[in-house]
Amino acid sequence: MGYRAENLFRLLKAAAPTLLGVLGVFLLAAPVRLFEGVAPTPIIPLVIVFFWSVYGPDYLPPLSVFFIGLLQDLLTGGPLGLWPAVYLVTQFIVMSQRAYFLGREQKVVWIGFAFAALGAGLILWLVMSLMSGELLPLRFLMLQLAATAAIYPLFGAVFGELHRRVLVEV
């Protein structure tokens, strides 16, 4: 492989989790709804932030997490800064517990993700309730968080293979 190709490959390796996060935001913001809107769209960027904060924090620095959240705010019409704050808080807490998650069974990590998603959801609900001046209903948010937790094992397996085969081995 030539010098330029090697540098491009190294750059793509380093940017892979960030690019996955951006792709997750585009999927979340797309006007396509699962099962004709019956099933809420999972918060894929949250899965990405959690996974890479546990298994490859060097590949997803806080600046990338901030950018992913800001892009989500811009594309979904949310208050600017809300998603970056949620994702950065999630990343900080998950990285503080990273030693606990490493080497554990995937169902333990999945439970950890469910708690992280619940925490992120509570932050969102609290901020949006404060901004609207009333307690917002939790039903849709809880359904969205349940859908997000349900997809984690699939995405975790795919990201695990990407991490193992491309980012670590090559």
mmCIF file of C-alpha atoms in Angstrom:
data_model
loop_
_atom_site.group_PDB
_atom_site.id
_atom_site.type_symbol
_atom_site.label_atom_id
_atom_site.label_comp_id
_atom_site.label_asym_id
_atom_site.label_seq_id
_atom_site.Cartn_x
_atom_site.Cartn_y
_atom_site.Cartn_z
ATOM 1 C CA MET A 1 0.000 0.000 0.000
ATOM 2 C CA GLY A 2 1.312 3.424 -0.889
ATOM 3 C CA TYR A 3 2.136 6.190 1.534
ATOM 4 C CA ARG A 4 -0.989 8.215 0.708
ATOM 5 C CA ALA A 5 -3.248 5.172 0.896
ATOM 6 C CA GLU A 6 -1.807 4.267 4.302
ATOM 7 C CA ASN A 7 -2.390 7.796 5.598
ATOM 8 C CA LEU A 8 -5.949 7.803 4.240
ATOM 9 C CA PHE A 9 -6.608 4.424 5.848
ATOM 10 C CA ARG A 10 -5.236 5.653 9.194
ATOM 11 C CA LEU A 11 -7.418 8.757 8.959
ATOM 12 C CA LEU A 12 -10.521 6.674 8.198
ATOM 13 C CA LYS A 13 -9.712 4.344 11.087
ATOM 14 C CA ALA A 14 -9.418 7.258 13.485
ATOM 15 C CA ALA A 15 -12.595 8.890 12.187
ATOM 16 C CA ALA A 16 -14.729 5.717 11.970
ATOM 17 C CA PRO A 17 -16.620 6.136 15.290
ATOM 18 C CA THR A 18 -17.257 9.819 14.597
ATOM 19 C CA LEU A 19 -18.497 9.008 11.106
ATOM 20 C CA LEU A 20 -20.733 6.306 12.588
ATOM 21 C CA GLY A 21 -22.104 8.893 15.014
ATOM 22 C CA VAL A 22 -22.842 11.316 12.189
ATOM 23 C CA LEU A 23 -24.531 8.518 10.231
ATOM 24 C CA GLY A 24 -26.566 7.665 13.344
ATOM 25 C CA VAL A 25 -27.730 11.279 13.598
ATOM 26 C CA PHE A 26 -28.780 11.271 9.935
ATOM 27 C CA LEU A 27 -30.715 8.034 10.481
ATOM 28 C CA LEU A 28 -32.385 9.490 13.567
ATOM 29 C CA ALA A 29 -33.316 12.717 11.782
ATOM 30 C CA ALA A 30 -34.543 10.991 8.606
ATOM 31 C CA PRO A 31 -38.296 11.293 8.060
ATOM 32 C CA VAL A 32 -38.621 7.503 7.911
ATOM 33 C CA ARG A 33 -40.453 5.930 10.845
ATOM 34 C CA LEU A 34 -40.298 2.281 11.825
ATOM 35 C CA PHE A 35 -43.482 0.279 11.351
ATOM 36 C CA GLU A 36 -45.362 3.379 10.137
ATOM 37 C CA GLY A 37 -44.587 5.325 13.297
ATOM 38 C CA VAL A 38 -45.792 2.649 15.719
ATOM 39 C CA ALA A 39 -42.269 1.898 16.951
ATOM 40 C CA PRO A 40 -40.172 4.888 18.037
ATOM 41 C CA THR A 41 -36.868 5.521 16.311
ATOM 42 C CA PRO A 42 -33.946 4.367 18.489
ATOM 43 C CA ILE A 43 -31.395 6.961 19.535
ATOM 44 C CA ILE A 44 -28.521 5.389 17.608
ATOM 45 C CA PRO A 45 -25.972 8.124 18.446
ATOM 46 C CA LEU A 46 -26.441 7.286 22.138
ATOM 47 C CA VAL A 47 -25.523 3.666 21.385
ATOM 48 C CA ILE A 48 -22.425 4.854 19.536
ATOM 49 C CA VAL A 49 -21.336 7.212 22.316
ATOM 50 C CA PHE A 50 -21.803 4.490 24.948
ATOM 51 C CA PHE A 51 -20.066 1.702 23.007
ATOM 52 C CA TRP A 52 -17.020 3.723 22.012
ATOM 53 C CA SER A 53 -16.722 5.269 25.472
ATOM 54 C CA VAL A 54 -16.346 1.746 26.849
ATOM 55 C CA TYR A 55 -14.306 -0.015 24.157
ATOM 56 C CA GLY A 56 -12.441 2.729 22.311
ATOM 57 C CA PRO A 57 -12.538 6.104 24.028
ATOM 58 C CA ASP A 58 -9.498 7.288 22.088
ATOM 59 C CA TYR A 59 -11.451 6.844 18.848
ATOM 60 C CA LEU A 60 -14.328 9.109 19.973
ATOM 61 C CA PRO A 61 -12.936 12.192 21.732
ATOM 62 C CA PRO A 62 -15.247 14.666 23.513
ATOM 63 C CA LEU A 63 -14.973 17.128 20.602
ATOM 64 C CA SER A 64 -16.442 14.499 18.269
ATOM 65 C CA VAL A 65 -19.200 13.732 20.779
ATOM 66 C CA PHE A 66 -19.977 17.451 20.994
ATOM 67 C CA PHE A 67 -20.123 17.713 17.192
ATOM 68 C CA ILE A 68 -22.434 14.677 16.950
ATOM 69 C CA GLY A 69 -24.779 16.183 19.537
ATOM 70 C CA LEU A 70 -24.738 19.614 17.916
ATOM 71 C CA LEU A 71 -25.520 18.104 14.528
ATOM 72 C CA GLN A 72 -28.431 16.255 16.115
ATOM 73 C CA ASP A 73 -29.748 19.485 17.634
ATOM 74 C CA LEU A 74 -29.497 21.234 14.266
ATOM 75 C CA LEU A 75 -31.179 18.435 12.302
ATOM 76 C CA THR A 76 -33.943 17.641 14.785
ATOM 77 C CA GLY A 77 -34.774 21.197 15.815
ATOM 78 C CA GLY A 78 -33.933 20.691 19.456
ATOM 79 C CA PRO A 79 -32.575 23.402 21.722
ATOM 80 C CA LEU A 80 -28.941 24.000 20.772
ATOM 81 C CA GLY A 81 -26.606 22.385 23.234
ATOM 82 C CA LEU A 82 -29.027 19.860 24.714
ATOM 83 C CA TRP A 83 -27.825 16.754 22.877
ATOM 84 C CA PRO A 84 -24.137 17.692 23.156
ATOM 85 C CA ALA A 85 -24.623 18.062 26.921
ATOM 86 C CA VAL A 86 -26.484 14.750 27.179
ATOM 87 C CA TYR A 87 -23.890 12.890 25.136
ATOM 88 C CA LEU A 88 -20.930 14.462 26.940
ATOM 89 C CA VAL A 89 -22.407 13.678 30.372
ATOM 90 C CA THR A 90 -23.082 10.123 29.209
ATOM 91 C CA GLN A 91 -19.538 9.799 27.878
ATOM 92 C CA PHE A 92 -18.045 11.145 31.102
ATOM 93 C CA ILE A 93 -20.052 8.799 33.337
ATOM 94 C CA VAL A 94 -19.464 5.753 31.124
ATOM 95 C CA MET A 95 -15.732 6.423 30.905
ATOM 96 C CA SER A 96 -15.600 6.725 34.696
ATOM 97 C CA GLN A 97 -17.072 3.193 34.859
ATOM 98 C CA ARG A 98 -15.107 1.820 31.916
ATOM 99 C CA ALA A 99 -12.903 -0.449 34.048
ATOM 100 C CA TYR A 100 -16.038 -2.120 35.398
ATOM 101 C CA PHE A 101 -17.466 -2.826 31.926
ATOM 102 C CA LEU A 102 -14.283 -4.122 30.315
ATOM 103 C CA GLY A 103 -14.124 -7.906 30.375
ATOM 104 C CA ARG A 104 -17.742 -8.312 31.507
ATOM 105 C CA GLU A 105 -20.363 -10.399 29.743
ATOM 106 C CA GLN A 106 -22.283 -8.523 27.078
ATOM 107 C CA LYS A 107 -25.535 -8.740 29.039
ATOM 108 C CA VAL A 108 -23.869 -6.823 31.895
ATOM 109 C CA VAL A 109 -22.767 -4.136 29.434
ATOM 110 C CA TRP A 110 -26.285 -4.139 27.973
ATOM 111 C CA ILE A 111 -27.773 -3.517 31.413
ATOM 112 C CA GLY A 112 -25.225 -0.729 31.887
ATOM 113 C CA PHE A 113 -26.339 0.757 28.590
ATOM 114 C CA ALA A 114 -29.990 0.573 29.667
ATOM 115 C CA PHE A 115 -29.130 2.557 32.798
ATOM 116 C CA ALA A 116 -27.110 5.059 30.753
ATOM 117 C CA ALA A 117 -30.024 5.467 28.330
ATOM 118 C CA LEU A 118 -32.403 5.976 31.249
ATOM 119 C CA GLY A 119 -30.101 8.644 32.696
ATOM 120 C CA ALA A 120 -29.835 10.396 29.343
ATOM 121 C CA GLY A 121 -33.608 10.245 28.979
ATOM 122 C CA LEU A 122 -34.147 11.733 32.408
ATOM 123 C CA ILE A 123 -31.807 14.614 31.598
ATOM 124 C CA LEU A 124 -33.706 15.237 28.353
ATOM 125 C CA TRP A 125 -37.080 15.044 30.064
ATOM 126 C CA LEU A 126 -36.013 17.346 32.889
ATOM 127 C CA VAL A 127 -34.554 20.022 30.597
ATOM 128 C CA MET A 128 -37.496 19.928 28.196
ATOM 129 C CA SER A 129 -39.975 20.041 31.108
ATOM 130 C CA LEU A 130 -38.156 23.036 32.579
ATOM 131 C CA MET A 131 -38.141 24.784 29.198
ATOM 132 C CA SER A 132 -41.855 24.183 28.638
ATOM 133 C CA GLY A 133 -42.837 25.098 32.198
ATOM 134 C CA GLU A 134 -44.735 21.861 32.801
ATOM 135 C CA LEU A 135 -44.000 18.203 33.374
ATOM 136 C CA LEU A 136 -44.006 16.555 29.983
ATOM 137 C CA PRO A 137 -45.421 13.053 29.505
ATOM 138 C CA LEU A 138 -42.840 10.295 29.775
ATOM 139 C CA ARG A 139 -44.596 7.627 27.688
ATOM 140 C CA PHE A 140 -43.026 8.321 24.279
ATOM 141 C CA LEU A 141 -39.583 8.951 25.738
ATOM 142 C CA MET A 142 -39.696 5.657 27.659
ATOM 143 C CA LEU A 143 -40.765 3.808 24.496
ATOM 144 C CA GLN A 144 -37.907 5.420 22.569
ATOM 145 C CA LEU A 145 -35.424 4.488 25.299
ATOM 146 C CA ALA A 146 -36.752 0.914 25.344
ATOM 147 C CA ALA A 147 -36.307 0.705 21.561
ATOM 148 C CA THR A 148 -32.796 2.103 21.934
ATOM 149 C CA ALA A 149 -31.901 -0.424 24.642
ATOM 150 C CA ALA A 150 -33.389 -3.224 22.536
ATOM 151 C CA ILE A 151 -31.083 -2.510 19.581
ATOM 152 C CA TYR A 152 -27.913 -2.224 21.660
ATOM 153 C CA PRO A 153 -26.915 -5.930 21.430
ATOM 154 C CA LEU A 154 -27.089 -5.868 17.631
ATOM 155 C CA PHE A 155 -25.141 -2.634 17.273
ATOM 156 C CA GLY A 156 -22.740 -3.708 20.025
ATOM 157 C CA ALA A 157 -21.931 -6.896 18.117
ATOM 158 C CA VAL A 158 -21.381 -5.030 14.836
ATOM 159 C CA PHE A 159 -19.274 -2.321 16.469
ATOM 160 C CA GLY A 160 -17.333 -4.992 18.364
ATOM 161 C CA GLU A 161 -16.413 -6.694 15.099
ATOM 162 C CA LEU A 162 -15.451 -3.350 13.553
ATOM 163 C CA HIS A 163 -13.327 -2.542 16.567
ATOM 164 C CA ARG A 164 -11.647 -5.943 16.645
ATOM 165 C CA ARG A 165 -11.128 -6.525 12.915
ATOM 166 C CA VAL A 166 -10.444 -3.057 11.574
ATOM 167 C CA LEU A 167 -9.362 -0.686 14.295
ATOM 168 C CA VAL A 168 -7.309 -3.021 16.471
ATOM 169 C CA GLU A 169 -5.966 -5.753 14.162
ATOM 170 C CA VAL A 170 -4.987 -3.757 11.112
#
